[in-house]
Amino acid sequence: MLKLSFAFVEDYKINKQLAESYLDGKRLHSKLFVSGYLSKTISSYIMIEIVIEARNAAIAPGMNVKRILPFRLKRMVGPFIFMDHAGPVQSTPTNGSSLDVLPHPHIGLSTVSYLFGGQVTHRDSLGVEQVIRPGEVNWMTAGRGIAHSERFEDPASLAGGELEMIQTWVALPEKDEEASPSFDNYKPEVLPIYTEKGVWMRLIAGDAYGLRNEVKTLSPLFYLHAVIQQGSKFGLPKEHSERAIYLAKGSIEVNGQFYQEGQMLVFIKGVDPIIYARESVTLMMMGGEPLGERFIWWNFVSSRRERIDQAKEDWKQGRIILPPKDNKEFIPLPNDKSKPAGSSPAPELLS
């Protein structure tokens, strides 16, 4: 049997077990190798680097979420280092405040909040108070440090499973990690729409499919909300090296394989798959260019471990200012006895 050098497939990030399965299936042959590299023929068989299953997590006493990133085998996609999918909330809580996320700090990242339904009130250290509604882009850059809260104060938005939101974190380039914090809200009408038969997409940030918007970003990326009708087909944007889609609702087919709600598909660099909607689907599409290694602990992200240690001390000592319009309570710094699910006491290196 042909022996496959796994150094050759490193550029495609194909793990040994997967590559061997294709060998055993006699799908690979000597013509796949050109000057020591795999030819593009292999990409017709292997499209996806990894499939990430959303895990359950809690961000408040009454708010459970699906956590997608980070994942132990895939920490980042481009600059995207974190992704949660909250809701839809299936029942109205007797105590709406149980859903609230109290004031908490961030450094070294931008948070991006995007709602499918309902509304949430954002308050931060800058004095910003913003009611976030569906279709808006809410981009908060933490830089050297900011605190914010997210409160669900409209009872009507909690009724009937309406509340549903996606939050991602975008790591900052090293030169911008100590930037001044900022917050920007962008209304749906300033976000370009891409349509073709059975396909609707809103560009949340960056550039894709020839579209670009005015959302301020600090590194090359793309982020889209897409709704694809049953039976329709579409492809990935080609402008960026790292690309992924998250299935918020529905199921798709890629290269003869089926994928469903709650899964993230991370695609191999350079492939050009055709994605088929087996039913009406709602997707988040994202990616961009990698930034390099990052440490993450709790809500802190940095290229330097010691900077996270400093952020811990800054929060304990009150040097990160609470939101002036929401400063009566806050989330204390986790410790060894009370650490967030899935984290460890020491900062974790991401790459």
PDB file of N, CA and C in Angstrom, residues 245-312:
ATOM      1  N   ILE A 245     -18.186  27.707   9.342  1.00  0.00           N
ATOM      2  CA  ILE A 245     -19.597  28.032   9.445  1.00  0.00           C
ATOM      3  C   ILE A 245     -20.155  27.347  10.691  1.00  0.00           C
ATOM      4  N   TYR A 246     -21.052  28.040  11.361  1.00  0.00           N
ATOM      5  CA  TYR A 246     -21.747  27.480  12.527  1.00  0.00           C
ATOM      6  C   TYR A 246     -23.222  27.364  12.186  1.00  0.00           C
ATOM      7  N   LEU A 247     -23.794  26.183  12.402  1.00  0.00           N
ATOM      8  CA  LEU A 247     -25.199  25.939  12.101  1.00  0.00           C
ATOM      9  C   LEU A 247     -26.037  26.293  13.324  1.00  0.00           C
ATOM     10  N   ALA A 248     -26.682  27.450  13.273  1.00  0.00           N
ATOM     11  CA  ALA A 248     -27.557  27.861  14.360  1.00  0.00           C
ATOM     12  C   ALA A 248     -28.910  27.162  14.276  1.00  0.00           C
ATOM     13  N   LYS A 249     -29.315  26.796  13.050  1.00  0.00           N
ATOM     14  CA  LYS A 249     -30.598  26.126  12.850  1.00  0.00           C
ATOM     15  C   LYS A 249     -30.561  25.382  11.524  1.00  0.00           C
ATOM     16  N   GLY A 250     -31.101  24.158  11.501  1.00  0.00           N
ATOM     17  CA  GLY A 250     -31.217  23.408  10.268  1.00  0.00           C
ATOM     18  C   GLY A 250     -30.045  22.477  10.015  1.00  0.00           C
ATOM     19  N   SER A 251     -29.990  21.940   8.781  1.00  0.00           N
ATOM     20  CA  SER A 251     -28.945  20.972   8.430  1.00  0.00           C
ATOM     21  C   SER A 251     -28.492  21.199   7.003  1.00  0.00           C
ATOM     22  N   ILE A 252     -27.244  20.807   6.720  1.00  0.00           N
ATOM     23  CA  ILE A 252     -26.657  20.992   5.405  1.00  0.00           C
ATOM     24  C   ILE A 252     -25.951  19.714   4.967  1.00  0.00           C
ATOM     25  N   GLU A 253     -25.560  19.698   3.696  1.00  0.00           N
ATOM     26  CA  GLU A 253     -24.759  18.606   3.151  1.00  0.00           C
ATOM     27  C   GLU A 253     -23.509  19.196   2.508  1.00  0.00           C
ATOM     28  N   VAL A 254     -22.351  18.611   2.843  1.00  0.00           N
ATOM     29  CA  VAL A 254     -21.079  19.013   2.235  1.00  0.00           C
ATOM     30  C   VAL A 254     -20.364  17.749   1.782  1.00  0.00           C
ATOM     31  N   ASN A 255     -20.133  17.644   0.483  1.00  0.00           N
ATOM     32  CA  ASN A 255     -19.375  16.520  -0.060  1.00  0.00           C
ATOM     33  C   ASN A 255     -19.949  15.166   0.355  1.00  0.00           C
ATOM     34  N   GLY A 256     -21.290  15.075   0.366  1.00  0.00           N
ATOM     35  CA  GLY A 256     -21.947  13.812   0.684  1.00  0.00           C
ATOM     36  C   GLY A 256     -22.119  13.527   2.165  1.00  0.00           C
ATOM     37  N   GLN A 257     -21.658  14.447   3.034  1.00  0.00           N
ATOM     38  CA  GLN A 257     -21.795  14.261   4.475  1.00  0.00           C
ATOM     39  C   GLN A 257     -22.824  15.259   5.019  1.00  0.00           C
ATOM     40  N   PHE A 258     -23.613  14.821   6.022  1.00  0.00           N
ATOM     41  CA  PHE A 258     -24.650  15.664   6.592  1.00  0.00           C
ATOM     42  C   PHE A 258     -24.180  16.279   7.910  1.00  0.00           C
ATOM     43  N   TYR A 259     -24.571  17.541   8.116  1.00  0.00           N
ATOM     44  CA  TYR A 259     -24.213  18.262   9.342  1.00  0.00           C
ATOM     45  C   TYR A 259     -25.452  18.988   9.840  1.00  0.00           C
ATOM     46  N   GLN A 260     -25.524  19.183  11.164  1.00  0.00           N
ATOM     47  CA  GLN A 260     -26.770  19.649  11.753  1.00  0.00           C
ATOM     48  C   GLN A 260     -26.541  20.778  12.758  1.00  0.00           C
ATOM     49  N   GLU A 261     -27.668  21.283  13.223  1.00  0.00           N
ATOM     50  CA  GLU A 261     -27.693  22.372  14.204  1.00  0.00           C
ATOM     51  C   GLU A 261     -26.744  22.101  15.374  1.00  0.00           C
ATOM     52  N   GLY A 262     -26.012  23.144  15.777  1.00  0.00           N
ATOM     53  CA  GLY A 262     -25.101  23.022  16.900  1.00  0.00           C
ATOM     54  C   GLY A 262     -23.694  22.589  16.534  1.00  0.00           C
ATOM     55  N   GLN A 263     -23.403  22.460  15.237  1.00  0.00           N
ATOM     56  CA  GLN A 263     -22.071  22.069  14.791  1.00  0.00           C
ATOM     57  C   GLN A 263     -21.381  23.232  14.082  1.00  0.00           C
ATOM     58  N   MET A 264     -20.069  23.345  14.311  1.00  0.00           N
ATOM     59  CA  MET A 264     -19.233  24.259  13.547  1.00  0.00           C
ATOM     60  C   MET A 264     -18.332  23.441  12.633  1.00  0.00           C
ATOM     61  N   LEU A 265     -18.301  23.817  11.357  1.00  0.00           N
ATOM     62  CA  LEU A 265     -17.433  23.174  10.381  1.00  0.00           C
ATOM     63  C   LEU A 265     -16.286  24.125  10.071  1.00  0.00           C
ATOM     64  N   VAL A 266     -15.063  23.674  10.318  1.00  0.00           N
ATOM     65  CA  VAL A 266     -13.881  24.460   9.985  1.00  0.00           C
ATOM     66  C   VAL A 266     -13.264  23.842   8.734  1.00  0.00           C
ATOM     67  N   PHE A 267     -13.128  24.635   7.688  1.00  0.00           N
ATOM     68  CA  PHE A 267     -12.706  24.119   6.394  1.00  0.00           C
ATOM     69  C   PHE A 267     -11.197  24.220   6.215  1.00  0.00           C
ATOM     70  N   ILE A 268     -10.670  23.287   5.458  1.00  0.00           N
ATOM     71  CA  ILE A 268      -9.256  23.280   5.130  1.00  0.00           C
ATOM     72  C   ILE A 268      -8.942  24.463   4.219  1.00  0.00           C
ATOM     73  N   LYS A 269      -7.786  25.032   4.422  1.00  0.00           N
ATOM     74  CA  LYS A 269      -7.362  26.195   3.642  1.00  0.00           C
ATOM     75  C   LYS A 269      -7.365  25.872   2.150  1.00  0.00           C
ATOM     76  N   GLY A 270      -7.989  26.747   1.378  1.00  0.00           N
ATOM     77  CA  GLY A 270      -7.924  26.647  -0.074  1.00  0.00           C
ATOM     78  C   GLY A 270      -9.006  25.828  -0.739  1.00  0.00           C
ATOM     79  N   VAL A 271      -9.815  25.094   0.027  1.00  0.00           N
ATOM     80  CA  VAL A 271     -10.846  24.282  -0.619  1.00  0.00           C
ATOM     81  C   VAL A 271     -12.021  25.165  -1.044  1.00  0.00           C
ATOM     82  N   ASP A 272     -12.802  24.663  -1.985  1.00  0.00           N
ATOM     83  CA  ASP A 272     -13.931  25.425  -2.521  1.00  0.00           C
ATOM     84  C   ASP A 272     -15.172  24.537  -2.542  1.00  0.00           C
ATOM     85  N   PRO A 273     -15.758  24.271  -1.378  1.00  0.00           N
ATOM     86  CA  PRO A 273     -16.868  23.321  -1.301  1.00  0.00           C
ATOM     87  C   PRO A 273     -18.177  23.914  -1.818  1.00  0.00           C
ATOM     88  N   ILE A 274     -19.070  23.026  -2.229  1.00  0.00           N
ATOM     89  CA  ILE A 274     -20.454  23.396  -2.505  1.00  0.00           C
ATOM     90  C   ILE A 274     -21.280  22.932  -1.308  1.00  0.00           C
ATOM     91  N   ILE A 275     -21.999  23.860  -0.695  1.00  0.00           N
ATOM     92  CA  ILE A 275     -22.773  23.579   0.512  1.00  0.00           C
ATOM     93  C   ILE A 275     -24.255  23.585   0.133  1.00  0.00           C
ATOM     94  N   TYR A 276     -24.937  22.505   0.490  1.00  0.00           N
ATOM     95  CA  TYR A 276     -26.325  22.284   0.089  1.00  0.00           C
ATOM     96  C   TYR A 276     -27.223  22.298   1.321  1.00  0.00           C
ATOM     97  N   ALA A 277     -28.283  23.098   1.274  1.00  0.00           N
ATOM     98  CA  ALA A 277     -29.226  23.200   2.395  1.00  0.00           C
ATOM     99  C   ALA A 277     -30.250  22.077   2.296  1.00  0.00           C
ATOM    100  N   ARG A 278     -30.222  21.148   3.235  1.00  0.00           N
ATOM    101  CA  ARG A 278     -31.185  20.051   3.244  1.00  0.00           C
ATOM    102  C   ARG A 278     -32.557  20.508   3.730  1.00  0.00           C
ATOM    103  N   GLU A 279     -32.584  21.620   4.443  1.00  0.00           N
ATOM    104  CA  GLU A 279     -33.796  22.296   4.905  1.00  0.00           C
ATOM    105  C   GLU A 279     -33.418  23.759   5.057  1.00  0.00           C
ATOM    106  N   SER A 280     -34.351  24.616   5.398  1.00  0.00           N
ATOM    107  CA  SER A 280     -33.998  26.018   5.623  1.00  0.00           C
ATOM    108  C   SER A 280     -33.041  26.114   6.805  1.00  0.00           C
ATOM    109  N   VAL A 281     -31.929  26.802   6.603  1.00  0.00           N
ATOM    110  CA  VAL A 281     -30.886  26.846   7.625  1.00  0.00           C
ATOM    111  C   VAL A 281     -30.508  28.287   7.941  1.00  0.00           C
ATOM    112  N   THR A 282     -30.107  28.489   9.198  1.00  0.00           N
ATOM    113  CA  THR A 282     -29.532  29.755   9.644  1.00  0.00           C
ATOM    114  C   THR A 282     -28.090  29.489  10.035  1.00  0.00           C
ATOM    115  N   LEU A 283     -27.172  30.243   9.447  1.00  0.00           N
ATOM    116  CA  LEU A 283     -25.740  30.025   9.635  1.00  0.00           C
ATOM    117  C   LEU A 283     -25.052  31.303  10.090  1.00  0.00           C
ATOM    118  N   MET A 284     -23.960  31.135  10.834  1.00  0.00           N
ATOM    119  CA  MET A 284     -22.991  32.200  11.047  1.00  0.00           C
ATOM    120  C   MET A 284     -21.711  31.757  10.353  1.00  0.00           C
ATOM    121  N   MET A 285     -21.197  32.610   9.492  1.00  0.00           N
ATOM    122  CA  MET A 285     -19.989  32.315   8.729  1.00  0.00           C
ATOM    123  C   MET A 285     -18.898  33.271   9.184  1.00  0.00           C
ATOM    124  N   MET A 286     -17.696  32.748   9.423  1.00  0.00           N
ATOM    125  CA  MET A 286     -16.645  33.599   9.990  1.00  0.00           C
ATOM    126  C   MET A 286     -15.270  33.080   9.639  1.00  0.00           C
ATOM    127  N   GLY A 287     -14.287  33.941   9.832  1.00  0.00           N
ATOM    128  CA  GLY A 287     -12.906  33.556   9.596  1.00  0.00           C
ATOM    129  C   GLY A 287     -12.043  34.776   9.391  1.00  0.00           C
ATOM    130  N   GLY A 288     -10.877  34.546   8.816  1.00  0.00           N
ATOM    131  CA  GLY A 288      -9.947  35.632   8.596  1.00  0.00           C
ATOM    132  C   GLY A 288      -8.525  35.116   8.627  1.00  0.00           C
ATOM    133  N   GLU A 289      -7.604  36.016   8.931  1.00  0.00           N
ATOM    134  CA  GLU A 289      -6.193  35.654   8.968  1.00  0.00           C
ATOM    135  C   GLU A 289      -5.757  35.426  10.419  1.00  0.00           C
ATOM    136  N   PRO A 290      -4.966  34.368  10.667  1.00  0.00           N
ATOM    137  CA  PRO A 290      -4.548  34.064  12.041  1.00  0.00           C
ATOM    138  C   PRO A 290      -3.649  35.152  12.612  1.00  0.00           C
ATOM    139  N   LEU A 291      -3.739  35.329  13.935  1.00  0.00           N
ATOM    140  CA  LEU A 291      -2.951  36.352  14.627  1.00  0.00           C
ATOM    141  C   LEU A 291      -1.747  35.777  15.359  1.00  0.00           C
ATOM    142  N   GLY A 292      -1.669  34.454  15.488  1.00  0.00           N
ATOM    143  CA  GLY A 292      -0.600  33.852  16.275  1.00  0.00           C
ATOM    144  C   GLY A 292      -1.104  33.425  17.640  1.00  0.00           C
ATOM    145  N   GLU A 293      -0.184  33.030  18.487  1.00  0.00           N
ATOM    146  CA  GLU A 293      -0.543  32.463  19.783  1.00  0.00           C
ATOM    147  C   GLU A 293      -1.203  33.494  20.702  1.00  0.00           C
ATOM    148  N   ARG A 294      -2.186  33.006  21.460  1.00  0.00           N
ATOM    149  CA  ARG A 294      -2.852  33.828  22.462  1.00  0.00           C
ATOM    150  C   ARG A 294      -3.059  33.002  23.735  1.00  0.00           C
ATOM    151  N   PHE A 295      -2.966  33.693  24.887  1.00  0.00           N
ATOM    152  CA  PHE A 295      -3.346  33.108  26.167  1.00  0.00           C
ATOM    153  C   PHE A 295      -4.768  33.558  26.485  1.00  0.00           C
ATOM    154  N   ILE A 296      -5.535  32.662  27.110  1.00  0.00           N
ATOM    155  CA  ILE A 296      -6.888  33.014  27.529  1.00  0.00           C
ATOM    156  C   ILE A 296      -7.128  32.484  28.928  1.00  0.00           C
ATOM    157  N   TRP A 297      -7.712  33.308  29.762  1.00  0.00           N
ATOM    158  CA  TRP A 297      -8.143  32.900  31.099  1.00  0.00           C
ATOM    159  C   TRP A 297      -9.369  33.726  31.461  1.00  0.00           C
ATOM    160  N   TRP A 298     -10.456  33.033  31.799  1.00  0.00           N
ATOM    161  CA  TRP A 298     -11.711  33.696  32.116  1.00  0.00           C
ATOM    162  C   TRP A 298     -12.086  34.617  30.963  1.00  0.00           C
ATOM    163  N   ASN A 299     -12.166  35.951  31.210  1.00  0.00           N
ATOM    164  CA  ASN A 299     -12.558  36.902  30.172  1.00  0.00           C
ATOM    165  C   ASN A 299     -11.369  37.678  29.606  1.00  0.00           C
ATOM    166  N   PHE A 300     -10.173  37.197  29.881  1.00  0.00           N
ATOM    167  CA  PHE A 300      -8.963  37.912  29.484  1.00  0.00           C
ATOM    168  C   PHE A 300      -8.252  37.172  28.352  1.00  0.00           C
ATOM    169  N   VAL A 301      -7.792  37.937  27.347  1.00  0.00           N
ATOM    170  CA  VAL A 301      -7.036  37.384  26.224  1.00  0.00           C
ATOM    171  C   VAL A 301      -5.798  38.254  26.017  1.00  0.00           C
ATOM    172  N   SER A 302      -4.660  37.612  25.804  1.00  0.00           N
ATOM    173  CA  SER A 302      -3.437  38.376  25.558  1.00  0.00           C
ATOM    174  C   SER A 302      -2.401  37.505  24.875  1.00  0.00           C
ATOM    175  N   SER A 303      -1.482  38.152  24.185  1.00  0.00           N
ATOM    176  CA  SER A 303      -0.329  37.451  23.630  1.00  0.00           C
ATOM    177  C   SER A 303       0.739  37.209  24.691  1.00  0.00           C
ATOM    178  N   ARG A 304       0.539  37.769  25.908  1.00  0.00           N
ATOM    179  CA  ARG A 304       1.538  37.642  26.988  1.00  0.00           C
ATOM    180  C   ARG A 304       0.873  37.099  28.247  1.00  0.00           C
ATOM    181  N   ARG A 305       1.432  36.041  28.788  1.00  0.00           N
ATOM    182  CA  ARG A 305       0.892  35.444  30.006  1.00  0.00           C
ATOM    183  C   ARG A 305       0.883  36.440  31.171  1.00  0.00           C
ATOM    184  N   GLU A 306       1.961  37.207  31.304  1.00  0.00           N
ATOM    185  CA  GLU A 306       2.065  38.126  32.435  1.00  0.00           C
ATOM    186  C   GLU A 306       1.009  39.228  32.373  1.00  0.00           C
ATOM    187  N   ARG A 307       0.531  39.546  31.161  1.00  0.00           N
ATOM    188  CA  ARG A 307      -0.502  40.584  31.044  1.00  0.00           C
ATOM    189  C   ARG A 307      -1.819  40.088  31.629  1.00  0.00           C
ATOM    190  N   ILE A 308      -2.097  38.798  31.509  1.00  0.00           N
ATOM    191  CA  ILE A 308      -3.309  38.244  32.107  1.00  0.00           C
ATOM    192  C   ILE A 308      -3.197  38.261  33.631  1.00  0.00           C
ATOM    193  N   ASP A 309      -2.023  37.958  34.149  1.00  0.00           N
ATOM    194  CA  ASP A 309      -1.825  38.047  35.597  1.00  0.00           C
ATOM    195  C   ASP A 309      -2.063  39.468  36.090  1.00  0.00           C
ATOM    196  N   GLN A 310      -1.616  40.442  35.321  1.00  0.00           N
ATOM    197  CA  GLN A 310      -1.852  41.839  35.687  1.00  0.00           C
ATOM    198  C   GLN A 310      -3.345  42.160  35.673  1.00  0.00           C
ATOM    199  N   ALA A 311      -4.066  41.650  34.670  1.00  0.00           N
ATOM    200  CA  ALA A 311      -5.505  41.910  34.565  1.00  0.00           C
ATOM    201  C   ALA A 311      -6.251  41.316  35.756  1.00  0.00           C
ATOM    202  N   LYS A 312      -5.830  40.135  36.214  1.00  0.00           N
ATOM    203  CA  LYS A 312      -6.442  39.546  37.407  1.00  0.00           C
ATOM    204  C   LYS A 312      -6.321  40.493  38.586  1.00  0.00           C
TER     205      LYS A 312
END
